[in-house]
Coordinates of C-alpha atoms and ligand atoms in Angstrom, one line a residue:
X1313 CA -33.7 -11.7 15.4
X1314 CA -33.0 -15.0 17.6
X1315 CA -33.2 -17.7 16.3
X1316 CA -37.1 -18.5 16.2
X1317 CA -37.7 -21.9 16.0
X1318 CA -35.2 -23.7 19.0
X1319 CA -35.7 -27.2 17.2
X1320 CA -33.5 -26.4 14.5
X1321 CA -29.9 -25.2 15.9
X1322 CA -28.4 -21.9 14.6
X1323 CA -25.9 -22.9 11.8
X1324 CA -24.3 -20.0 10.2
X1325 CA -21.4 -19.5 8.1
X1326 CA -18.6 -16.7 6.9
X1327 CA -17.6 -17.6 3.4
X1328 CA -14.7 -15.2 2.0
X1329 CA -13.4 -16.0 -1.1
X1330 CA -9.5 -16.0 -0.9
X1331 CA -9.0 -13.3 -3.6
X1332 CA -7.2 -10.9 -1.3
X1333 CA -7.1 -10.6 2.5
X1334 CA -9.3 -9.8 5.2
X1335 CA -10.5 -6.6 4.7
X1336 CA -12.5 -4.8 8.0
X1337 CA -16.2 -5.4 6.1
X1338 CA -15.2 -9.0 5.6
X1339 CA -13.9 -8.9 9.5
X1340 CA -17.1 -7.7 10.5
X1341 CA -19.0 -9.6 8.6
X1342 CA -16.9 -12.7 10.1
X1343 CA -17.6 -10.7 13.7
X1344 CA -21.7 -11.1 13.3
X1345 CA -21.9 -14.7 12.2
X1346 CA -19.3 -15.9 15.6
X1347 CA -21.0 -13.8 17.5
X1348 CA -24.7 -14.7 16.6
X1349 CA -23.9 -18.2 16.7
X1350 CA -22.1 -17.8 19.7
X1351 CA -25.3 -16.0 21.2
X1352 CA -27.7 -19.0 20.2
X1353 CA -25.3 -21.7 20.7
X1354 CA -25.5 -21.9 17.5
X1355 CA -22.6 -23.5 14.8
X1356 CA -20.2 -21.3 13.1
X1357 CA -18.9 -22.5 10.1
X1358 CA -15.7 -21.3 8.3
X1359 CA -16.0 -22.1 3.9
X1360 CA -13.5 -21.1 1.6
X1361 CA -15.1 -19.9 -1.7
X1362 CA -12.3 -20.6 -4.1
X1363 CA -14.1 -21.1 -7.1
X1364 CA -12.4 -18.3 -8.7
X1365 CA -9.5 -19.9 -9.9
X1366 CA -7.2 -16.8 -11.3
X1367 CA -7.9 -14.9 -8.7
X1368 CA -7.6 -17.7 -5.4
X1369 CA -4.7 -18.1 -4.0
X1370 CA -3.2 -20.6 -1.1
X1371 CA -1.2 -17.8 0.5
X1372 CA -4.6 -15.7 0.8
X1373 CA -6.2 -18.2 2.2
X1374 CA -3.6 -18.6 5.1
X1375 CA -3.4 -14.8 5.4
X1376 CA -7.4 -15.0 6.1
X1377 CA -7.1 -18.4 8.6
X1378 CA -4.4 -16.5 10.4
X1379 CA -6.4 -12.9 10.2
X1380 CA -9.5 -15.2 11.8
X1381 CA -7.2 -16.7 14.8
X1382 CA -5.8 -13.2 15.3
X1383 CA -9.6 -12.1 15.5
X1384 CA -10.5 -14.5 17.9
X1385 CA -13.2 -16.0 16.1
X1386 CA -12.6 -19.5 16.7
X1387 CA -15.3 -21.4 13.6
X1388 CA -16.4 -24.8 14.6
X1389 CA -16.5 -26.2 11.3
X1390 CA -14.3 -25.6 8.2
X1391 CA -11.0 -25.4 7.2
X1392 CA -8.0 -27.3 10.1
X1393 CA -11.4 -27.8 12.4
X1394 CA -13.2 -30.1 10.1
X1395 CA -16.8 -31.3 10.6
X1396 CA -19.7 -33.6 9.0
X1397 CA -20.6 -31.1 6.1
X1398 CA -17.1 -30.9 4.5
X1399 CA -15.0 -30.6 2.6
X1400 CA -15.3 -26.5 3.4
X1401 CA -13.6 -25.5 0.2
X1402 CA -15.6 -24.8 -3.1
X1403 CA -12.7 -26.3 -5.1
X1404 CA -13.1 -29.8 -3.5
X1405 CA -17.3 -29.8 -4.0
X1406 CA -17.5 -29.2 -7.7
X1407 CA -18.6 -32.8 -7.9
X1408 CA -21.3 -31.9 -5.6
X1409 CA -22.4 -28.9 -8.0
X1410 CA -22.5 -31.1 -11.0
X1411 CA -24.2 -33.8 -9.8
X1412 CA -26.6 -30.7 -8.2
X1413 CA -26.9 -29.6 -11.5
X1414 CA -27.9 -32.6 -13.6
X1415 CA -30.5 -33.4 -11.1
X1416 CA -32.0 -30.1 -11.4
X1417 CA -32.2 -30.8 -15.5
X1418 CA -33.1 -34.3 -14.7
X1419 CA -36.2 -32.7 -13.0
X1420 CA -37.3 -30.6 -15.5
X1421 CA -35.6 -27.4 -12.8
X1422 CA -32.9 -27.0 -15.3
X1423 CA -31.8 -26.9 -18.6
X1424 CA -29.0 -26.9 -21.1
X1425 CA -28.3 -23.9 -22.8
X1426 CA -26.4 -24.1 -26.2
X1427 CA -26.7 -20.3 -27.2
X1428 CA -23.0 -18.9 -28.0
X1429 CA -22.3 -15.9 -26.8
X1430 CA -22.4 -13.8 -30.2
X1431 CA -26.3 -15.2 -30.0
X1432 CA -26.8 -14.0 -26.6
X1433 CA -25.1 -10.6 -27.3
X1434 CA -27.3 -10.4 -30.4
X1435 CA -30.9 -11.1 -28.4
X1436 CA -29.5 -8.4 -26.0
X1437 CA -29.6 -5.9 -28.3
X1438 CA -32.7 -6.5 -29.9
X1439 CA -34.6 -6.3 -26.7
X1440 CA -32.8 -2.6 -26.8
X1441 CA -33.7 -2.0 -30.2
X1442 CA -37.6 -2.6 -29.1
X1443 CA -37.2 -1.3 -26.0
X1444 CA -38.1 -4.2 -23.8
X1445 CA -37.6 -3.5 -20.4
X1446 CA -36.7 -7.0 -19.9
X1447 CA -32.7 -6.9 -21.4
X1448 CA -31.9 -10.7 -19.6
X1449 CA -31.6 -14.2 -21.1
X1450 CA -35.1 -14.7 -23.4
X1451 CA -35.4 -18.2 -22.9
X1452 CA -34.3 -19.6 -26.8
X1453 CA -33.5 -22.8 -25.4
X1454 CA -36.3 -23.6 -22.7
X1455 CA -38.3 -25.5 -24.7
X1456 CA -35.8 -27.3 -26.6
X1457 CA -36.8 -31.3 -26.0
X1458 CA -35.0 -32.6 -23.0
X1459 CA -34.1 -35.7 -25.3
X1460 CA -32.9 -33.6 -28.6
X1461 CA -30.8 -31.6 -25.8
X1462 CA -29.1 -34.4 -24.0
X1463 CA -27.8 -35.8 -27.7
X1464 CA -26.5 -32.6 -28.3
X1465 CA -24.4 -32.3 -25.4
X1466 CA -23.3 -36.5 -25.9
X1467 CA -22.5 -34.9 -28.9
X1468 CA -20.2 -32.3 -27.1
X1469 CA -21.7 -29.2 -28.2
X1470 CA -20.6 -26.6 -25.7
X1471 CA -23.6 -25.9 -23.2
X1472 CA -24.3 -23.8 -20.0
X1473 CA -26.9 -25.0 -17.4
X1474 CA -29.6 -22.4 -16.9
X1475 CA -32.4 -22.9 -13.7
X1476 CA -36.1 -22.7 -14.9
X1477 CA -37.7 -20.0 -13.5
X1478 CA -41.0 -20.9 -12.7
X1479 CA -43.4 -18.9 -15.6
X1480 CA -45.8 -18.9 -12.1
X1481 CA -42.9 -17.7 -9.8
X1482 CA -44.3 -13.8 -9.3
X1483 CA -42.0 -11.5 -6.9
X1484 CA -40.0 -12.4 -5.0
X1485 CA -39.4 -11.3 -1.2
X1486 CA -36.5 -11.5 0.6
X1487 CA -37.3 -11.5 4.1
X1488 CA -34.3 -9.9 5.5
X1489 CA -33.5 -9.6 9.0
X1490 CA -32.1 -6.1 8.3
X1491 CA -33.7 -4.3 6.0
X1492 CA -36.9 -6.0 5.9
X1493 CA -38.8 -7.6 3.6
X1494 CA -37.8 -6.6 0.8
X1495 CA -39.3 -7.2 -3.1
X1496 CA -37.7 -8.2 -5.9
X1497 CA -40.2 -8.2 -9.3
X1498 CA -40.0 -11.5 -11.3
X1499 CA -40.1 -9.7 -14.7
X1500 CA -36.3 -9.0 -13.6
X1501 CA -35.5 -12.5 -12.9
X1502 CA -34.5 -14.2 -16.1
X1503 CA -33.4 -17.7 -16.1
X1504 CA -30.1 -17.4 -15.2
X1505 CA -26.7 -19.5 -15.5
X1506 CA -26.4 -22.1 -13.0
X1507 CA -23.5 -23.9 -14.7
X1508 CA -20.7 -22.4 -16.5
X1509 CA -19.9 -24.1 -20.2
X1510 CA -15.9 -24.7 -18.7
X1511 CA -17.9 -27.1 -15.5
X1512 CA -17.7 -24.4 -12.9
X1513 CA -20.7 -23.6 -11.3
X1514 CA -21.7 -20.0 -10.7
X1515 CA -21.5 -18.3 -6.9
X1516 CA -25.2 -18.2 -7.2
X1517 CA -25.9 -21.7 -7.3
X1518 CA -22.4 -23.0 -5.5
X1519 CA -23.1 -20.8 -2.8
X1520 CA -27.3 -21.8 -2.2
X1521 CA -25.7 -25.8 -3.1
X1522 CA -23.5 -25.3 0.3
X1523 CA -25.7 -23.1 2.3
X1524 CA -28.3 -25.8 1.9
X1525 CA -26.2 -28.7 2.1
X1526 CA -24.7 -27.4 5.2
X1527 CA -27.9 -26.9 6.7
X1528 CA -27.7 -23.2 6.6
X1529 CA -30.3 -20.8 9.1
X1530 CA -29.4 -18.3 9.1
X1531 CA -27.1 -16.1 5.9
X1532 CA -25.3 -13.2 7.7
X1533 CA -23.1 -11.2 4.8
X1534 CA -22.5 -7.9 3.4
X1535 CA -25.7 -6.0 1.4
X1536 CA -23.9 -6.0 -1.8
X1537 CA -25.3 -9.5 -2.0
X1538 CA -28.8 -8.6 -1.7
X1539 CA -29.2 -8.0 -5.1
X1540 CA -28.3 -11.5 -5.3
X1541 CA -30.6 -13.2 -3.2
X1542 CA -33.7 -13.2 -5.4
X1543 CA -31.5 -15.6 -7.6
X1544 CA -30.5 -17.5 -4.3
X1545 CA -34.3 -17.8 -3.3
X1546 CA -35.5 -19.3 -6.9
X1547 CA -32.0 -22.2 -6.2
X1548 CA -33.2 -23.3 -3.0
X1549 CA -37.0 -23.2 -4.3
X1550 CA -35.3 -25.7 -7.3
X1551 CA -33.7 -27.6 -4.9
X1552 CA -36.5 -27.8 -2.4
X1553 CA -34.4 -26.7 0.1
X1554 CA -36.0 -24.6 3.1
X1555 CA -35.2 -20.9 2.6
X1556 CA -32.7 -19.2 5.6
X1557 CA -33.3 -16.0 7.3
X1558 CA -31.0 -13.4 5.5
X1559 CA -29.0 -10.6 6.7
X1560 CA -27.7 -7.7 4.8
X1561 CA -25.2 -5.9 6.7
X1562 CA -24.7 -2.3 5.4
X1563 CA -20.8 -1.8 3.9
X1564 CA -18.0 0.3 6.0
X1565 CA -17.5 3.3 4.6
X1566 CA -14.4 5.7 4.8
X1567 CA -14.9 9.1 6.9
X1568 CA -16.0 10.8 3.2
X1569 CA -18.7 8.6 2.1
X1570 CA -16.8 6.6 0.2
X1571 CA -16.2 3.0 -0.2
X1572 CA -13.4 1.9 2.6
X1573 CA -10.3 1.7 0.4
X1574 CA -6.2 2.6 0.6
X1575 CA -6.9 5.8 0.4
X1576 CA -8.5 6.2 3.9
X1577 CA -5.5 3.9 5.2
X1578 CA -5.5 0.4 6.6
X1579 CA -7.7 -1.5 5.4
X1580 CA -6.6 -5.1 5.6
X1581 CA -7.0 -6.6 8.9
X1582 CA -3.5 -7.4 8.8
X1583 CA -2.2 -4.0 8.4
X1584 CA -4.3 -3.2 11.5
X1585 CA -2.6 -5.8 13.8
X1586 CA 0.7 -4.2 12.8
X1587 CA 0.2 -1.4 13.5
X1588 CA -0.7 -2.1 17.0
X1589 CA -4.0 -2.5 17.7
X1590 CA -5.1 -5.1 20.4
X1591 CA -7.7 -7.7 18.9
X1592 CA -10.5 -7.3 21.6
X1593 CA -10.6 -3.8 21.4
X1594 CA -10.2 -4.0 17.1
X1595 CA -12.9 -6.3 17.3
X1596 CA -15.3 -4.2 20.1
X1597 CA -15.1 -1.4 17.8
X1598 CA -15.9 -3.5 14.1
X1599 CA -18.7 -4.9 16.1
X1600 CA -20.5 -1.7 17.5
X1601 CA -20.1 -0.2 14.1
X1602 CA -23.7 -1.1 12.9
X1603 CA -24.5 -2.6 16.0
X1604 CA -25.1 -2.0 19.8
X1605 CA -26.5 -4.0 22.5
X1606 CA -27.5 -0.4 24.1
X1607 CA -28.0 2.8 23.2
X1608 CA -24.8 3.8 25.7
X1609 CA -21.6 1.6 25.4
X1610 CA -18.7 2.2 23.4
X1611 CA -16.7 -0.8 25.1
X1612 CA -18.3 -4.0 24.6
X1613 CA -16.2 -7.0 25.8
X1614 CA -15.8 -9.8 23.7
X1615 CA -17.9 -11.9 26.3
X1616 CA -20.8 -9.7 26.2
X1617 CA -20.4 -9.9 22.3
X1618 CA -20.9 -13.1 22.5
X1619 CA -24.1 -13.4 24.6
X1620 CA -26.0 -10.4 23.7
X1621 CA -25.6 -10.1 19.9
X1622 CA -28.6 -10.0 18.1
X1623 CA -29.7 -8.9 14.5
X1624 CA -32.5 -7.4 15.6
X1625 CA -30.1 -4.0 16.7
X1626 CA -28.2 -4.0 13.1
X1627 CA -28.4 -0.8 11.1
X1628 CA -28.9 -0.7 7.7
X1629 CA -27.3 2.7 7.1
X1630 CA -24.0 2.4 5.8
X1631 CA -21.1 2.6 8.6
X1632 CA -18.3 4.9 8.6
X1633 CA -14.7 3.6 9.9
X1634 CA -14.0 6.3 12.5
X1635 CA -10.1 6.1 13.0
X1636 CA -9.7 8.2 16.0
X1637 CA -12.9 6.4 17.6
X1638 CA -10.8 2.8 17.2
X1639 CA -7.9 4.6 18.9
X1640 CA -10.1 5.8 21.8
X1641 CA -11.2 2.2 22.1
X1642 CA -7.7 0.6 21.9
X1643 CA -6.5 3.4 24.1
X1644 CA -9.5 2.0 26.8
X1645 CA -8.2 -1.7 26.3
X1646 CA -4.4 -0.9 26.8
X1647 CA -5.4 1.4 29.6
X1648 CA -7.7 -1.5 31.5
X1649 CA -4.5 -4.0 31.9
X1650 CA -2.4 -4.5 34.5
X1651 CA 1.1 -3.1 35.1
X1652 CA 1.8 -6.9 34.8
X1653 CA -0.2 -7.2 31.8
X1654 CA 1.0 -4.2 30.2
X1655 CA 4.4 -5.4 30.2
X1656 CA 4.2 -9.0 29.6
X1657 CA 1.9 -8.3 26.8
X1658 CA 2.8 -5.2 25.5
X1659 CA 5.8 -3.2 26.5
X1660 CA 8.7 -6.4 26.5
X1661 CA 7.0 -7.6 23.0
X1662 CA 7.4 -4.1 21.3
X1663 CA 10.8 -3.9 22.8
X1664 CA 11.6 -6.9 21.2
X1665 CA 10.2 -5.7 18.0
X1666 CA 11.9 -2.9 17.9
X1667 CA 15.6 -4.8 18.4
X1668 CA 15.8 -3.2 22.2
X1669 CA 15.1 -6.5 24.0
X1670 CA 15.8 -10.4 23.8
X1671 CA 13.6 -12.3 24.9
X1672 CA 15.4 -14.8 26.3
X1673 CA 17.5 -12.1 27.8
X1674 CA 15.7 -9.3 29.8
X1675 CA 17.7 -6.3 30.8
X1676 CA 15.4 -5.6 33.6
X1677 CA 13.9 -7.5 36.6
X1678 CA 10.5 -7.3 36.2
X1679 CA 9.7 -4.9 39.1
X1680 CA 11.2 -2.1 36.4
X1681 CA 9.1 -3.4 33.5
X1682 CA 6.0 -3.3 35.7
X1683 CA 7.1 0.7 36.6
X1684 CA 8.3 1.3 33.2
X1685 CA 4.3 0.2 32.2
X1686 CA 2.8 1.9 34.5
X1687 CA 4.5 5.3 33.3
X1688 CA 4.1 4.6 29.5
X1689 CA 0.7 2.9 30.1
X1690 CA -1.1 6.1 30.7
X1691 CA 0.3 7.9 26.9
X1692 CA -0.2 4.6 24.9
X1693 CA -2.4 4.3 22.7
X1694 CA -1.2 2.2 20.1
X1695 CA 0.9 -0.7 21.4
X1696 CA 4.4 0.9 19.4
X1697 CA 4.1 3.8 21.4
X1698 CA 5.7 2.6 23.8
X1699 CA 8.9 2.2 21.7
X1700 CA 9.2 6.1 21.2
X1701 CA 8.5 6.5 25.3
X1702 CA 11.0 4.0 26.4
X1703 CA 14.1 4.6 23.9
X1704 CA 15.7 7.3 26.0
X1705 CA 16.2 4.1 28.1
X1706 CA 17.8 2.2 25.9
X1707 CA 20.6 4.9 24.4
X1708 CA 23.9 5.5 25.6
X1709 CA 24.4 8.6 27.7
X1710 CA 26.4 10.0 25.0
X1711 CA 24.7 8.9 22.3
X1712 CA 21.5 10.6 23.8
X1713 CA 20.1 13.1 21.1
X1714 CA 18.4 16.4 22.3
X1715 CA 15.1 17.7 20.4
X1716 CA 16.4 21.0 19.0
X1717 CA 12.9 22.5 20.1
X1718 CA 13.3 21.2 23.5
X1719 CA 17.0 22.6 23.9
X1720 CA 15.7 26.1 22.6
X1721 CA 12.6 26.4 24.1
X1722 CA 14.0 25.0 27.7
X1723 CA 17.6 24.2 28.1
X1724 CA 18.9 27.2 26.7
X1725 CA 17.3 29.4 28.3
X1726 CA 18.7 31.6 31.5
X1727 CA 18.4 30.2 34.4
X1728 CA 18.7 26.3 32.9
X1729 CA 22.1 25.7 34.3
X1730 CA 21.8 26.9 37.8
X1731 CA 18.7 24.2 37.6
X1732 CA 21.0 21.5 36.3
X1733 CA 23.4 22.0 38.7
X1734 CA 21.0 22.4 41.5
X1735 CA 19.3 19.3 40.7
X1736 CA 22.5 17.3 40.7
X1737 CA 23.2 18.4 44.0
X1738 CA 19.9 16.9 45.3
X1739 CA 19.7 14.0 43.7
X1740 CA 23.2 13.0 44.8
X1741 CA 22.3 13.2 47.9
X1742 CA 19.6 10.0 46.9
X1743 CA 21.7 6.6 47.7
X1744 CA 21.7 4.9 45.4
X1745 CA 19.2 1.6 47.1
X1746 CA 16.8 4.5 47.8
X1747 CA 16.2 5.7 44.0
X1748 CA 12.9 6.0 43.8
X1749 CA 10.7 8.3 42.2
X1750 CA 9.2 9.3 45.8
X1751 CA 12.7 10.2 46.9
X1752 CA 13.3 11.6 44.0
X1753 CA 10.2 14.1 43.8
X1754 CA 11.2 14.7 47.1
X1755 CA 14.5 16.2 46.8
X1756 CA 13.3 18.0 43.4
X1757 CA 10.2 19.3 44.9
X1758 CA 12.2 22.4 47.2
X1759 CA 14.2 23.5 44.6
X1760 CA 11.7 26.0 42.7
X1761 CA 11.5 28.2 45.5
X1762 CA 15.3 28.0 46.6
X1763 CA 15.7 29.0 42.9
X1764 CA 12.7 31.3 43.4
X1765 CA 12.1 29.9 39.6
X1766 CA 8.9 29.1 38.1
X1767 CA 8.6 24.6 38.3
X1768 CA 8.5 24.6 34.5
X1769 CA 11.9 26.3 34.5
X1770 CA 13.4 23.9 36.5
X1771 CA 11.9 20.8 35.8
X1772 CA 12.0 20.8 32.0
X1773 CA 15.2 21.3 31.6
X1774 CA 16.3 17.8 34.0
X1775 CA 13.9 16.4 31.7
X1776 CA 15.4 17.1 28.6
X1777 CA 18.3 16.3 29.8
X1778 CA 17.2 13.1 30.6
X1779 CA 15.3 11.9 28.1
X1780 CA 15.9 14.1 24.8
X1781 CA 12.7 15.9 24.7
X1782 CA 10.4 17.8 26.6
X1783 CA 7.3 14.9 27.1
X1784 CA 7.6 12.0 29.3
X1785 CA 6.0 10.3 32.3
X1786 CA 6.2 12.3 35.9
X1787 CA 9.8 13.1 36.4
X1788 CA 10.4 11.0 39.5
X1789 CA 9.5 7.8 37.0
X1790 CA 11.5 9.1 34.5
X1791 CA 14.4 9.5 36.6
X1792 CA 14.0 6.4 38.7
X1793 CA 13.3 4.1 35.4
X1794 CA 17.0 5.6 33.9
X1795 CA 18.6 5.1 37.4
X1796 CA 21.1 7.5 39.4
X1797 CA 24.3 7.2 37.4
X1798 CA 22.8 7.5 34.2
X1799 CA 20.6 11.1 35.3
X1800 CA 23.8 12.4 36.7
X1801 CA 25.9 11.7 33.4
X1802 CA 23.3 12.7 31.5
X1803 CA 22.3 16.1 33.5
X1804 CA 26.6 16.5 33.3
X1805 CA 26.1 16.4 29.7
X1806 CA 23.8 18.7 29.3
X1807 CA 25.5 21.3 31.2
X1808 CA 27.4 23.1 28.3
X1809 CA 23.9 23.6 26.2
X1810 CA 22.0 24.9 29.7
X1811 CA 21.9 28.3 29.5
Ligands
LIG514 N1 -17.6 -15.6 -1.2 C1 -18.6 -14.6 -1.2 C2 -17.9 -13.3 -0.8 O1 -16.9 -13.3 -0.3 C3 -19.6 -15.0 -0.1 C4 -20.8 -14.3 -0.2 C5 -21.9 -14.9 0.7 O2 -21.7 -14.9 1.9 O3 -22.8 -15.5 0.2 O4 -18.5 -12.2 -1.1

C-alpha cells in the first residue's frame, strides 16, 4: 500500500529493543520500513526500545547501530543522526510517558489501580472457578472516585495506571496492510496496565506514546505484535491520536517449520557478515523473502529495493530462511564485480584476514591480484573462499602439502612421472617475461598425444603438483599466478611420489 494520502509524508520507524543483536527477522523487518520510506520519500526513523532495563544493554545497542550501517540502511532520524522528535531512546522519554499517563487519568482515560497482585491472582481464579470466559483484569478499581484515589496515591500506596476501555468501545479492527482487516472482540480487551507500579510504562503504551508523538504513518513490524495492536488502537483512541496503517510481517522460519534459531545456524546478522556474505546481496535475499516486486526476480538491487517496494506484494505466510538460496544470491553478487572489484574488495581483504597479506605491504602488483580474481572469482561463493583457493600461493615450495586422495588417485598412478617430466620440459622452454597462462596452455596442450595419454592423466597430476590438490582454476592460471620457478620446484618435488 503507498502511502494514500500525499499531504501527510511517510514517517516510519524500526524500533528493536537492545536485548540481544540483530537477528535476520529484526534485519528484515529494519529492510521493509528503509525501503518503504525510501520508496515514498518517506522518513525512516531509528528508536531504541530500552525500556527493559535487565535485559538492555549499551554494547547491544552498538552491535545493532553497527549491524544497521553494515546493512546499508542509513535511518534519518534516531540515534548519532538525531532529529526534531528525539530523544530516540525509551530510557530518555519516561518523563514523556508519565506526564502521558497522568493526563490520560486527568481525563477520566485512565485510572489508578491499587489492587496487589495476591488480589489480582485471586479475581483470576474466580472467573475460572465460574467459568467466565473473560479471565482479564475485572475492573475493581474503575469506579473508585478520582478524588478518594488521588489521596491514596499522595498517600503513597503502591498503584498501577490502567487505560479505561471505553464500556461502548465494541471490536476492534485492525486494518492491516498485510493480512487484512482483521477483528479483535472487545470482550477480550480488559483494561489493561498502562503504567507499571516501579514508574515504567508498559511497551503497549510507550510504544503508541512514541509512534504518535513521532508522527508515525505507517507501523511496519513483525506479526507477533498483532496480537498487540488491539491494545495499541484503544492508546491512540485515549490519546486522540490518528490511528497508522499497520503491517504485520510474517516471522522467518528455519527450513523445518520451526522458529529461526541456533539450531538452523546463523542467525545474528553479525554472524552472517563473518562469515562472508556481501551486504547487498544479504540484504536482496531478506528482502525477497516475503516480498517481490515481480513474480520473476531473484536478484533485486538495492536501488530497485528502494523505488519499487511496496506492502501491497508482502505475504503473510510465514518465510522460510533458504541457506543455499542466499548462497546462490551471494554467489550472483560476487560473480557481477569486476576483476578490479573482486580484488580490492574481496580477495586482498580476506588475504589480510587470513594473516597472508599486509595491507600496507602487497606482495603483488595489481595486474596478479586482478588474474588471481578472475580465476578464484568464478568458484567463490562466500567471500573466505578465496583463502582456501589462493593458499597454495602463499606456501613454501617445500612446505606445500599434497591431498593424500589427490596423490593416490592421480600422482601415483603409472604414467604420472613421465607427465611431470614431460611438462617440465615444455614449460622451460617458456621465458620467463612470457609466462602467461596462454603460453603456458600452449606448450601443455601437445603433450597428451606425444604421451598418447588421456588429458586427465597428464594434467592432474602438474596440478597437484602445483597446488596440493586436485581443484583449482584452468591450469594455465594456476601456473601463471605461482610463476615459472616456483611450478618447476614444485613439479621437481613431486617427482619421487609420481608414479
Ligand atoms: N521493541 C519492540 C520489539 O523489538 C518493537 C515492536 C514494535 O515495532 O512495535 O519487538
Amino acid at each position: 500500500m503507498s502511502n494514500t494520502n500525499p499531504a501527510t509524508p511517510v514517517r516510519v520507524r524500526f524500533a528493536p529493543s537492545p536485548t540481544g543483536k540483530l537477528h535476520v527477522g529484526g534485519a528484515r523487518t529494519a529492510i521493509y520500513n528503509w525501503a518503504f520510506a525510501r520508496a515514498n520519500n518517506g522518513t525512516f526513523i531509528l528508536r531504541i526500545d530500552d525500556t527493559d532495563p535487565t535485559r538492555s544493554t549499551e554494547e547491544n545497542t552498538q552491535i545493532i547501530l553497527r549491524a544497521m550501517r553494515w546493512l546499508g540502511l542509513d535511518w534519518d532520524e534516531g540515534p548519532e543522526a538525531g532529529g526534531d522528535f528525539g530523544p530516540y531512546f525509551q530510557t530518555q522519554r519516561l518523563d514523556l510517558y508519565r506526564e502521558a499517563a497522568q493526563r490520560l487519568v486527568e481525563q477520566g482515560r485512565a485510572y489508578y489501580c491499587f489492587c496487589t497482585p495476591q488480589q489480582l491472582e485471586e479475581a483470576r481464579q474466580a472467573a475460572v472457578d465460574r467459568h467466565d470466559s473473560f479471565q482479564g483484569y475485572q475492573r475493581t478499581c474503575r469506579n473508585i472516585d478520582p478524588a478518594e484515589a488521588q489521596a491514596r496515591v499522595d498517600a503513597g500506596e503502591p498503584y498501577t495506571i490502567r487505560i479505561k476501555v471505553p464500556e461502548d468501545r465494541g471490536d476492534v479492527v485492525v486494518h492491516d496492510a498485510v493480512h487484512g482487516d482483521v477483528i479483535f472482540n472487545a470482550k477480550e480487551l480488559d483494561d489493561f496496565i498502562i503504567f507499571r507500579s516501579d514508574g515504567t510504562p508498559t511497551y503497549n503504551f510507550a510504544t503508541v506514546v512514541d509512534d504518535a508523538a513521532m508522527g508515525i504513518t505507517h507501523v511496519i513490524r513483525g506479526d507477533d505484535h498483532l496480537s498487540n495492536t488491539p491494545r495499541q488502537v484503544v492508546v491512540y483512541e485515549a490519546l486522540g491520536a490518528p490511528v497508522p496503517t499497520f503491517a504485520h510481517i510474517s516471522m522467518i522460519l528455519g527450513a523445518d517449520g520451526k522458529k529461526l534459531s541456533k539450531r538452523h545456524g546463523a542467525t545474528s546478522v553479525e554472524e552472517y557478515r563473518d562469515a562472508g556474505y556481501l551486504s547487498d546481496a544479504f540484504v536482496n535475499y531478506l528482502a525477497l523473502l516475503g516480498w517481490a516486486p515481480d513474480g520473476e526476480s531473484t536478484i533485486v538491487s538495492r536501488q530497485r529495493l528502494a523505488s519499487e517496494f511496496s506492502l501491497d506484494h508482502v505475504s503473510k505466510n510465514p518465510a522460510i530462511m533458504d541457506p543455499a538460496k542466499l548462497d546462490y544470491v551471494n554467489a550472483e553478487y560476487l560473480h557481477a564485480l569486476s576483476n578490479e572489484e573482486f580484488a580490492r574488495e574481496i580477495l586482498l581483504p580476506e588475504l589480510v584476514r587470513a594473516g597472508l597479506e599486509d595491507e600496507a605491504a602487497p606482495l603483488h602488483d595489481a595486474a596478479w591480484y586482478e588474474l588471481a580474481a578472475e580465476a578464484f572469482k568464478p568458484r567463490t561463493t562466500l567471500s573466505p573462499d578465496v583463502v582456501g583457493q589462493a593458499r597454495y600461493l602463499y606456501t613454501a615450495d617445500e612446505d606445500l602439502e599434497y591431498d593424500p586422495k589427490a596423490v593416490k588417485r592421480w600422482l601415483s598412478k603409472q604414467g604420472a612421472g613421465d607427465a611431470l617430466d614431460a611438462a617440465e620440459q615444455a614449460l622451460q622452454q617458456i621465458p620467463k617475461d612470457q609466462w602467461h597462462a596462454a603460453a603456458i596452455e600452449a606448450a601443455l596442450d601437445p603433450l597428451p598425444a606425444e604421451l598418447g595419454m588421456g588429458k586427465g592423466k597428464v594434467f592432474q597430476p602438474i596440478r597437484v603438483a602445483a597446488v596440493g590438490g586436485s581443484a583449482s582454476p584452468g591450469i594455465g592460471e594456476t601456473l601463471e599466478l605461482l610463476g615459472k620457478e616456483h611450478t618447476i620446484a614444485r613439479i621437481d618435488r613431486a617427482k619421487p611420489l609420481a608414479g
